[in-house]
């Protein structure tokens, strides 16, 4: 159920890599996407094959309902089949789905703390996807398991499920140390 790109391992000098990337996948959501495609196909089949003379209003409602439900299920699940996390010298970027939307960019200068959450579940957040809970903050949850918890200077908290979250935390902490170091000029 999980796959992780092996980009961004610690360099031989012990420094963080220039760019760290991580991912998390949820193949179960492909089943939901297939159900959405089936609803969409049923709506199209009803529109094309049904005799329109037997009552236009019920048939039209069925077609619109199937097409709408199918599109919602199809695109709603495909947007959260996987999540990609990218950490560079200045930014933590989270991209969802194959189109990379929704996308969230967090400047590392806004981060005050980062931790690993070992047991993130969709139940804790109200399901899969881009979630907000007043008592917990915002999250991108595509599967159960380890995740990255980022605390921002304005008090907000952002959680994202990602494989090898411990490595992501290490990279962000190294970047925060670099940001915090005062620069000396001669």
mmCIF file of the C-alpha atoms, coordinates in Angstrom:
data_MODEL
# 
_entry.id   MODEL 
# 
loop_
_atom_site.group_PDB 
_atom_site.id 
_atom_site.type_symbol 
_atom_site.label_atom_id 
_atom_site.label_alt_id 
_atom_site.label_comp_id 
_atom_site.label_asym_id 
_atom_site.label_entity_id 
_atom_site.label_seq_id 
_atom_site.pdbx_PDB_ins_code 
_atom_site.Cartn_x 
_atom_site.Cartn_y 
_atom_site.Cartn_z 
_atom_site.occupancy 
_atom_site.B_iso_or_equiv 
_atom_site.pdbx_formal_charge 
_atom_site.auth_seq_id 
_atom_site.auth_comp_id 
_atom_site.auth_asym_id 
_atom_site.auth_atom_id 
_atom_site.pdbx_PDB_model_num 
ATOM 1   C CA . UNK A 1 1   ? 0.000   0.000  0.000   1.00 0.00 ? 1   UNK A CA 1 
ATOM 2   C CA . UNK A 1 2   ? 2.992   2.299  0.404   1.00 0.00 ? 2   UNK A CA 1 
ATOM 3   C CA . UNK A 1 3   ? 5.758   3.405  -1.893  1.00 0.00 ? 3   UNK A CA 1 
ATOM 4   C CA . UNK A 1 4   ? 8.589   5.801  -1.175  1.00 0.00 ? 4   UNK A CA 1 
ATOM 5   C CA . UNK A 1 5   ? 11.061  7.376  -3.533  1.00 0.00 ? 5   UNK A CA 1 
ATOM 6   C CA . UNK A 1 6   ? 14.585  6.993  -2.269  1.00 0.00 ? 6   UNK A CA 1 
ATOM 7   C CA . UNK A 1 7   ? 15.481  10.608 -3.048  1.00 0.00 ? 7   UNK A CA 1 
ATOM 8   C CA . UNK A 1 8   ? 17.047  12.849 -0.496  1.00 0.00 ? 8   UNK A CA 1 
ATOM 9   C CA . UNK A 1 9   ? 18.966  10.515 1.792   1.00 0.00 ? 9   UNK A CA 1 
ATOM 10  C CA . UNK A 1 10  ? 21.531  12.037 4.136   1.00 0.00 ? 10  UNK A CA 1 
ATOM 11  C CA . UNK A 1 11  ? 24.664  13.091 2.283   1.00 0.00 ? 11  UNK A CA 1 
ATOM 12  C CA . UNK A 1 12  ? 28.049  11.550 3.186   1.00 0.00 ? 12  UNK A CA 1 
ATOM 13  C CA . UNK A 1 13  ? 28.982  14.802 4.981   1.00 0.00 ? 13  UNK A CA 1 
ATOM 14  C CA . UNK A 1 14  ? 25.962  14.411 7.275   1.00 0.00 ? 14  UNK A CA 1 
ATOM 15  C CA . UNK A 1 15  ? 24.130  17.359 5.733   1.00 0.00 ? 15  UNK A CA 1 
ATOM 16  C CA . UNK A 1 16  ? 20.529  17.145 4.561   1.00 0.00 ? 16  UNK A CA 1 
ATOM 17  C CA . UNK A 1 17  ? 20.048  16.627 0.831   1.00 0.00 ? 17  UNK A CA 1 
ATOM 18  C CA . UNK A 1 18  ? 19.287  19.626 -1.375  1.00 0.00 ? 18  UNK A CA 1 
ATOM 19  C CA . UNK A 1 19  ? 15.783  18.222 -1.929  1.00 0.00 ? 19  UNK A CA 1 
ATOM 20  C CA . UNK A 1 20  ? 13.971  15.530 0.058   1.00 0.00 ? 20  UNK A CA 1 
ATOM 21  C CA . UNK A 1 21  ? 10.946  13.855 -1.532  1.00 0.00 ? 21  UNK A CA 1 
ATOM 22  C CA . UNK A 1 22  ? 8.486   11.420 -0.074  1.00 0.00 ? 22  UNK A CA 1 
ATOM 23  C CA . UNK A 1 23  ? 5.157   9.896  -1.017  1.00 0.00 ? 23  UNK A CA 1 
ATOM 24  C CA . UNK A 1 24  ? 2.282   7.910  0.355   1.00 0.00 ? 24  UNK A CA 1 
ATOM 25  C CA . UNK A 1 25  ? -0.244  5.924  -1.657  1.00 0.00 ? 25  UNK A CA 1 
ATOM 26  C CA . UNK A 1 26  ? -3.641  4.399  -1.043  1.00 0.00 ? 26  UNK A CA 1 
ATOM 27  C CA . UNK A 1 27  ? -4.599  1.809  -3.612  1.00 0.00 ? 27  UNK A CA 1 
ATOM 28  C CA . UNK A 1 28  ? -7.954  1.147  -1.902  1.00 0.00 ? 28  UNK A CA 1 
ATOM 29  C CA . UNK A 1 29  ? -9.189  4.451  -3.271  1.00 0.00 ? 29  UNK A CA 1 
ATOM 30  C CA . UNK A 1 30  ? -8.836  3.069  -6.792  1.00 0.00 ? 30  UNK A CA 1 
ATOM 31  C CA . UNK A 1 31  ? -11.840 0.865  -5.928  1.00 0.00 ? 31  UNK A CA 1 
ATOM 32  C CA . UNK A 1 32  ? -13.853 3.980  -5.094  1.00 0.00 ? 32  UNK A CA 1 
ATOM 33  C CA . UNK A 1 33  ? -12.685 5.624  -8.310  1.00 0.00 ? 33  UNK A CA 1 
ATOM 34  C CA . UNK A 1 34  ? -13.841 2.536  -10.248 1.00 0.00 ? 34  UNK A CA 1 
ATOM 35  C CA . UNK A 1 35  ? -17.248 2.787  -8.542  1.00 0.00 ? 35  UNK A CA 1 
ATOM 36  C CA . UNK A 1 36  ? -17.414 6.428  -9.619  1.00 0.00 ? 36  UNK A CA 1 
ATOM 37  C CA . UNK A 1 37  ? -16.567 5.467  -13.190 1.00 0.00 ? 37  UNK A CA 1 
ATOM 38  C CA . UNK A 1 38  ? -19.315 2.820  -13.070 1.00 0.00 ? 38  UNK A CA 1 
ATOM 39  C CA . UNK A 1 39  ? -21.882 5.419  -11.908 1.00 0.00 ? 39  UNK A CA 1 
ATOM 40  C CA . UNK A 1 40  ? -20.767 7.736  -14.676 1.00 0.00 ? 40  UNK A CA 1 
ATOM 41  C CA . UNK A 1 41  ? -21.075 4.952  -17.242 1.00 0.00 ? 41  UNK A CA 1 
ATOM 42  C CA . UNK A 1 42  ? -24.541 4.074  -15.943 1.00 0.00 ? 42  UNK A CA 1 
ATOM 43  C CA . UNK A 1 43  ? -25.625 7.699  -16.342 1.00 0.00 ? 43  UNK A CA 1 
ATOM 44  C CA . UNK A 1 44  ? -24.345 7.790  -19.917 1.00 0.00 ? 44  UNK A CA 1 
ATOM 45  C CA . UNK A 1 45  ? -25.984 4.419  -20.671 1.00 0.00 ? 45  UNK A CA 1 
ATOM 46  C CA . UNK A 1 46  ? -29.304 5.644  -19.273 1.00 0.00 ? 46  UNK A CA 1 
ATOM 47  C CA . UNK A 1 47  ? -29.086 8.778  -21.388 1.00 0.00 ? 47  UNK A CA 1 
ATOM 48  C CA . UNK A 1 48  ? -28.306 6.899  -24.592 1.00 0.00 ? 48  UNK A CA 1 
ATOM 49  C CA . UNK A 1 49  ? -30.239 3.629  -24.300 1.00 0.00 ? 49  UNK A CA 1 
ATOM 50  C CA . UNK A 1 50  ? -33.412 4.478  -22.362 1.00 0.00 ? 50  UNK A CA 1 
ATOM 51  C CA . UNK A 1 51  ? -36.700 5.241  -24.115 1.00 0.00 ? 51  UNK A CA 1 
ATOM 52  C CA . UNK A 1 52  ? -37.264 8.931  -23.437 1.00 0.00 ? 52  UNK A CA 1 
ATOM 53  C CA . UNK A 1 53  ? -41.006 8.633  -24.117 1.00 0.00 ? 53  UNK A CA 1 
ATOM 54  C CA . UNK A 1 54  ? -41.771 6.925  -20.797 1.00 0.00 ? 54  UNK A CA 1 
ATOM 55  C CA . UNK A 1 55  ? -41.360 10.040 -18.691 1.00 0.00 ? 55  UNK A CA 1 
ATOM 56  C CA . UNK A 1 56  ? -38.677 12.597 -19.176 1.00 0.00 ? 56  UNK A CA 1 
ATOM 57  C CA . UNK A 1 57  ? -38.455 13.972 -15.617 1.00 0.00 ? 57  UNK A CA 1 
ATOM 58  C CA . UNK A 1 58  ? -37.614 10.695 -13.799 1.00 0.00 ? 58  UNK A CA 1 
ATOM 59  C CA . UNK A 1 59  ? -35.176 9.645  -16.516 1.00 0.00 ? 59  UNK A CA 1 
ATOM 60  C CA . UNK A 1 60  ? -33.491 13.040 -16.574 1.00 0.00 ? 60  UNK A CA 1 
ATOM 61  C CA . UNK A 1 61  ? -33.129 12.988 -12.775 1.00 0.00 ? 61  UNK A CA 1 
ATOM 62  C CA . UNK A 1 62  ? -31.611 9.489  -12.947 1.00 0.00 ? 62  UNK A CA 1 
ATOM 63  C CA . UNK A 1 63  ? -29.134 10.488 -15.642 1.00 0.00 ? 63  UNK A CA 1 
ATOM 64  C CA . UNK A 1 64  ? -28.079 13.690 -13.855 1.00 0.00 ? 64  UNK A CA 1 
ATOM 65  C CA . UNK A 1 65  ? -27.847 11.867 -10.507 1.00 0.00 ? 65  UNK A CA 1 
ATOM 66  C CA . UNK A 1 66  ? -25.678 9.072  -11.869 1.00 0.00 ? 66  UNK A CA 1 
ATOM 67  C CA . UNK A 1 67  ? -23.400 11.421 -13.802 1.00 0.00 ? 67  UNK A CA 1 
ATOM 68  C CA . UNK A 1 68  ? -23.020 13.803 -10.841 1.00 0.00 ? 68  UNK A CA 1 
ATOM 69  C CA . UNK A 1 69  ? -22.382 10.993 -8.333  1.00 0.00 ? 69  UNK A CA 1 
ATOM 70  C CA . UNK A 1 70  ? -19.930 9.350  -10.728 1.00 0.00 ? 70  UNK A CA 1 
ATOM 71  C CA . UNK A 1 71  ? -17.951 12.530 -11.349 1.00 0.00 ? 71  UNK A CA 1 
ATOM 72  C CA . UNK A 1 72  ? -17.853 13.359 -7.641  1.00 0.00 ? 72  UNK A CA 1 
ATOM 73  C CA . UNK A 1 73  ? -16.652 9.876  -6.684  1.00 0.00 ? 73  UNK A CA 1 
ATOM 74  C CA . UNK A 1 74  ? -14.201 9.635  -9.557  1.00 0.00 ? 74  UNK A CA 1 
ATOM 75  C CA . UNK A 1 75  ? -12.482 12.991 -9.178  1.00 0.00 ? 75  UNK A CA 1 
ATOM 76  C CA . UNK A 1 76  ? -12.874 13.152 -5.404  1.00 0.00 ? 76  UNK A CA 1 
ATOM 77  C CA . UNK A 1 77  ? -10.988 9.904  -4.953  1.00 0.00 ? 77  UNK A CA 1 
ATOM 78  C CA . UNK A 1 78  ? -8.402  10.372 -7.710  1.00 0.00 ? 78  UNK A CA 1 
ATOM 79  C CA . UNK A 1 79  ? -7.346  13.656 -6.095  1.00 0.00 ? 79  UNK A CA 1 
ATOM 80  C CA . UNK A 1 80  ? -6.295  11.735 -2.969  1.00 0.00 ? 80  UNK A CA 1 
ATOM 81  C CA . UNK A 1 81  ? -4.902  8.442  -4.283  1.00 0.00 ? 81  UNK A CA 1 
ATOM 82  C CA . UNK A 1 82  ? -1.440  9.648  -3.354  1.00 0.00 ? 82  UNK A CA 1 
ATOM 83  C CA . UNK A 1 83  ? 0.358   12.574 -1.787  1.00 0.00 ? 83  UNK A CA 1 
ATOM 84  C CA . UNK A 1 84  ? 3.826   13.878 -2.654  1.00 0.00 ? 84  UNK A CA 1 
ATOM 85  C CA . UNK A 1 85  ? 5.946   15.804 -0.150  1.00 0.00 ? 85  UNK A CA 1 
ATOM 86  C CA . UNK A 1 86  ? 8.938   17.879 -1.206  1.00 0.00 ? 86  UNK A CA 1 
ATOM 87  C CA . UNK A 1 87  ? 11.325  19.705 1.121   1.00 0.00 ? 87  UNK A CA 1 
ATOM 88  C CA . UNK A 1 88  ? 13.935  22.069 -0.249  1.00 0.00 ? 88  UNK A CA 1 
ATOM 89  C CA . UNK A 1 89  ? 16.047  24.771 1.396   1.00 0.00 ? 89  UNK A CA 1 
ATOM 90  C CA . UNK A 1 90  ? 13.091  27.127 1.905   1.00 0.00 ? 90  UNK A CA 1 
ATOM 91  C CA . UNK A 1 91  ? 9.776   25.291 1.516   1.00 0.00 ? 91  UNK A CA 1 
ATOM 92  C CA . UNK A 1 92  ? 7.742   22.263 2.474   1.00 0.00 ? 92  UNK A CA 1 
ATOM 93  C CA . UNK A 1 93  ? 5.391   21.483 -0.420  1.00 0.00 ? 93  UNK A CA 1 
ATOM 94  C CA . UNK A 1 94  ? 2.508   19.003 -0.351  1.00 0.00 ? 94  UNK A CA 1 
ATOM 95  C CA . UNK A 1 95  ? 0.823   17.967 -3.610  1.00 0.00 ? 95  UNK A CA 1 
ATOM 96  C CA . UNK A 1 96  ? -2.166  15.661 -3.875  1.00 0.00 ? 96  UNK A CA 1 
ATOM 97  C CA . UNK A 1 97  ? -3.218  13.313 -6.649  1.00 0.00 ? 97  UNK A CA 1 
ATOM 98  C CA . UNK A 1 98  ? -1.985  13.067 -10.197 1.00 0.00 ? 98  UNK A CA 1 
ATOM 99  C CA . UNK A 1 99  ? -2.581  16.729 -11.002 1.00 0.00 ? 99  UNK A CA 1 
ATOM 100 C CA . UNK A 1 100 ? -0.909  17.970 -7.822  1.00 0.00 ? 100 UNK A CA 1 
ATOM 101 C CA . UNK A 1 101 ? -4.060  19.677 -6.571  1.00 0.00 ? 101 UNK A CA 1 
ATOM 102 C CA . UNK A 1 102 ? -4.780  20.704 -3.951  1.00 0.00 ? 102 UNK A CA 1 
ATOM 103 C CA . UNK A 1 103 ? -1.303  21.966 -3.221  1.00 0.00 ? 103 UNK A CA 1 
ATOM 104 C CA . UNK A 1 104 ? 0.071   23.507 -0.042  1.00 0.00 ? 104 UNK A CA 1 
ATOM 105 C CA . UNK A 1 105 ? 3.370   25.383 0.242   1.00 0.00 ? 105 UNK A CA 1 
ATOM 106 C CA . UNK A 1 106 ? 4.680   26.133 3.723   1.00 0.00 ? 106 UNK A CA 1 
ATOM 107 C CA . UNK A 1 107 ? 7.765   28.346 4.034   1.00 0.00 ? 107 UNK A CA 1 
ATOM 108 C CA . UNK A 1 108 ? 10.187  26.721 6.477   1.00 0.00 ? 108 UNK A CA 1 
ATOM 109 C CA . UNK A 1 109 ? 10.640  30.141 8.077   1.00 0.00 ? 109 UNK A CA 1 
ATOM 110 C CA . UNK A 1 110 ? 7.018   29.761 9.336   1.00 0.00 ? 110 UNK A CA 1 
ATOM 111 C CA . UNK A 1 111 ? 7.726   26.372 10.980  1.00 0.00 ? 111 UNK A CA 1 
ATOM 112 C CA . UNK A 1 112 ? 8.450   26.339 14.719  1.00 0.00 ? 112 UNK A CA 1 
ATOM 113 C CA . UNK A 1 113 ? 8.390   22.568 15.347  1.00 0.00 ? 113 UNK A CA 1 
ATOM 114 C CA . UNK A 1 114 ? 7.996   19.288 13.509  1.00 0.00 ? 114 UNK A CA 1 
ATOM 115 C CA . UNK A 1 115 ? 7.316   15.749 14.749  1.00 0.00 ? 115 UNK A CA 1 
ATOM 116 C CA . UNK A 1 116 ? 6.503   12.261 13.544  1.00 0.00 ? 116 UNK A CA 1 
ATOM 117 C CA . UNK A 1 117 ? 2.984   10.982 14.184  1.00 0.00 ? 117 UNK A CA 1 
ATOM 118 C CA . UNK A 1 118 ? 3.144   7.195  14.197  1.00 0.00 ? 118 UNK A CA 1 
ATOM 119 C CA . UNK A 1 119 ? -0.551  6.371  14.016  1.00 0.00 ? 119 UNK A CA 1 
ATOM 120 C CA . UNK A 1 120 ? -2.446  8.787  11.763  1.00 0.00 ? 120 UNK A CA 1 
ATOM 121 C CA . UNK A 1 121 ? -5.787  7.285  10.707  1.00 0.00 ? 121 UNK A CA 1 
ATOM 122 C CA . UNK A 1 122 ? -8.604  8.523  8.480   1.00 0.00 ? 122 UNK A CA 1 
ATOM 123 C CA . UNK A 1 123 ? -10.973 7.995  11.444  1.00 0.00 ? 123 UNK A CA 1 
ATOM 124 C CA . UNK A 1 124 ? -9.087  10.635 13.475  1.00 0.00 ? 124 UNK A CA 1 
ATOM 125 C CA . UNK A 1 125 ? -9.632  13.166 10.703  1.00 0.00 ? 125 UNK A CA 1 
ATOM 126 C CA . UNK A 1 126 ? -13.103 12.247 9.439   1.00 0.00 ? 126 UNK A CA 1 
ATOM 127 C CA . UNK A 1 127 ? -11.962 10.343 6.358   1.00 0.00 ? 127 UNK A CA 1 
ATOM 128 C CA . UNK A 1 128 ? -9.417  10.499 3.570   1.00 0.00 ? 128 UNK A CA 1 
ATOM 129 C CA . UNK A 1 129 ? -8.489  13.683 1.805   1.00 0.00 ? 129 UNK A CA 1 
ATOM 130 C CA . UNK A 1 130 ? -7.777  17.267 2.740   1.00 0.00 ? 130 UNK A CA 1 
ATOM 131 C CA . UNK A 1 131 ? -9.260  17.671 6.226   1.00 0.00 ? 131 UNK A CA 1 
ATOM 132 C CA . UNK A 1 132 ? -9.721  20.336 8.859   1.00 0.00 ? 132 UNK A CA 1 
ATOM 133 C CA . UNK A 1 133 ? -10.657 19.772 12.500  1.00 0.00 ? 133 UNK A CA 1 
ATOM 134 C CA . UNK A 1 134 ? -10.827 22.764 14.860  1.00 0.00 ? 134 UNK A CA 1 
ATOM 135 C CA . UNK A 1 135 ? -9.066  20.931 17.682  1.00 0.00 ? 135 UNK A CA 1 
ATOM 136 C CA . UNK A 1 136 ? -6.362  19.333 15.480  1.00 0.00 ? 136 UNK A CA 1 
ATOM 137 C CA . UNK A 1 137 ? -5.655  21.626 12.545  1.00 0.00 ? 137 UNK A CA 1 
ATOM 138 C CA . UNK A 1 138 ? -5.411  20.696 8.873   1.00 0.00 ? 138 UNK A CA 1 
ATOM 139 C CA . UNK A 1 139 ? -4.305  17.400 7.349   1.00 0.00 ? 139 UNK A CA 1 
ATOM 140 C CA . UNK A 1 140 ? -3.828  15.518 4.112   1.00 0.00 ? 140 UNK A CA 1 
ATOM 141 C CA . UNK A 1 141 ? -4.631  11.892 4.871   1.00 0.00 ? 141 UNK A CA 1 
ATOM 142 C CA . UNK A 1 142 ? -4.314  9.298  2.098   1.00 0.00 ? 142 UNK A CA 1 
ATOM 143 C CA . UNK A 1 143 ? -3.724  6.208  4.239   1.00 0.00 ? 143 UNK A CA 1 
ATOM 144 C CA . UNK A 1 144 ? -3.270  5.120  7.827   1.00 0.00 ? 144 UNK A CA 1 
ATOM 145 C CA . UNK A 1 145 ? 0.212   5.063  9.289   1.00 0.00 ? 145 UNK A CA 1 
ATOM 146 C CA . UNK A 1 146 ? 3.087   7.415  9.893   1.00 0.00 ? 146 UNK A CA 1 
ATOM 147 C CA . UNK A 1 147 ? 2.869   11.082 9.147   1.00 0.00 ? 147 UNK A CA 1 
ATOM 148 C CA . UNK A 1 148 ? 4.555   14.432 9.510   1.00 0.00 ? 148 UNK A CA 1 
ATOM 149 C CA . UNK A 1 149 ? 3.149   17.019 11.969  1.00 0.00 ? 149 UNK A CA 1 
ATOM 150 C CA . UNK A 1 150 ? 4.235   20.606 11.353  1.00 0.00 ? 150 UNK A CA 1 
ATOM 151 C CA . UNK A 1 151 ? 3.562   23.364 13.885  1.00 0.00 ? 151 UNK A CA 1 
ATOM 152 C CA . UNK A 1 152 ? 3.554   26.883 12.524  1.00 0.00 ? 152 UNK A CA 1 
ATOM 153 C CA . UNK A 1 153 ? 4.425   30.144 14.257  1.00 0.00 ? 153 UNK A CA 1 
ATOM 154 C CA . UNK A 1 154 ? 0.811   31.352 14.103  1.00 0.00 ? 154 UNK A CA 1 
ATOM 155 C CA . UNK A 1 155 ? -0.351  28.324 16.129  1.00 0.00 ? 155 UNK A CA 1 
ATOM 156 C CA . UNK A 1 156 ? -1.740  26.306 13.239  1.00 0.00 ? 156 UNK A CA 1 
ATOM 157 C CA . UNK A 1 157 ? -0.867  22.628 12.848  1.00 0.00 ? 157 UNK A CA 1 
ATOM 158 C CA . UNK A 1 158 ? -0.554  20.740 9.553   1.00 0.00 ? 158 UNK A CA 1 
ATOM 159 C CA . UNK A 1 159 ? -0.358  16.938 9.315   1.00 0.00 ? 159 UNK A CA 1 
ATOM 160 C CA . UNK A 1 160 ? 0.380   14.860 6.217   1.00 0.00 ? 160 UNK A CA 1 
ATOM 161 C CA . UNK A 1 161 ? 0.712   11.098 5.855   1.00 0.00 ? 161 UNK A CA 1 
ATOM 162 C CA . UNK A 1 162 ? 4.023   10.263 4.199   1.00 0.00 ? 162 UNK A CA 1 
ATOM 163 C CA . UNK A 1 163 ? 6.353   7.280  4.164   1.00 0.00 ? 163 UNK A CA 1 
ATOM 164 C CA . UNK A 1 164 ? 9.638   7.730  6.025   1.00 0.00 ? 164 UNK A CA 1 
ATOM 165 C CA . UNK A 1 165 ? 8.255   10.649 8.020   1.00 0.00 ? 165 UNK A CA 1 
ATOM 166 C CA . UNK A 1 166 ? 11.232  10.352 10.380  1.00 0.00 ? 166 UNK A CA 1 
ATOM 167 C CA . UNK A 1 167 ? 13.609  11.295 7.551   1.00 0.00 ? 167 UNK A CA 1 
ATOM 168 C CA . UNK A 1 168 ? 11.385  14.253 6.627   1.00 0.00 ? 168 UNK A CA 1 
ATOM 169 C CA . UNK A 1 169 ? 11.426  15.454 10.240  1.00 0.00 ? 169 UNK A CA 1 
ATOM 170 C CA . UNK A 1 170 ? 15.228  15.174 10.336  1.00 0.00 ? 170 UNK A CA 1 
ATOM 171 C CA . UNK A 1 171 ? 15.579  17.182 7.100   1.00 0.00 ? 171 UNK A CA 1 
ATOM 172 C CA . UNK A 1 172 ? 13.211  19.923 8.303   1.00 0.00 ? 172 UNK A CA 1 
ATOM 173 C CA . UNK A 1 173 ? 14.974  20.161 11.663  1.00 0.00 ? 173 UNK A CA 1 
ATOM 174 C CA . UNK A 1 174 ? 18.318  20.503 9.898   1.00 0.00 ? 174 UNK A CA 1 
ATOM 175 C CA . UNK A 1 175 ? 16.868  23.248 7.695   1.00 0.00 ? 175 UNK A CA 1 
ATOM 176 C CA . UNK A 1 176 ? 15.419  25.030 10.748  1.00 0.00 ? 176 UNK A CA 1 
ATOM 177 C CA . UNK A 1 177 ? 18.865  25.001 12.404  1.00 0.00 ? 177 UNK A CA 1 
ATOM 178 C CA . UNK A 1 178 ? 20.317  26.581 9.261   1.00 0.00 ? 178 UNK A CA 1 
ATOM 179 C CA . UNK A 1 179 ? 17.587  29.232 9.205   1.00 0.00 ? 179 UNK A CA 1 
ATOM 180 C CA . UNK A 1 180 ? 18.088  29.975 12.922  1.00 0.00 ? 180 UNK A CA 1 
ATOM 181 C CA . UNK A 1 181 ? 21.872  30.417 12.655  1.00 0.00 ? 181 UNK A CA 1 
ATOM 182 C CA . UNK A 1 182 ? 22.800  34.067 12.736  1.00 0.00 ? 182 UNK A CA 1 
ATOM 183 C CA . UNK A 1 183 ? 24.874  35.164 9.794   1.00 0.00 ? 183 UNK A CA 1 
ATOM 184 C CA . UNK A 1 184 ? 28.075  36.965 10.627  1.00 0.00 ? 184 UNK A CA 1 
ATOM 185 C CA . UNK A 1 185 ? 29.486  39.594 8.314   1.00 0.00 ? 185 UNK A CA 1 
ATOM 186 C CA . UNK A 1 186 ? 33.023  40.897 8.472   1.00 0.00 ? 186 UNK A CA 1 
# 
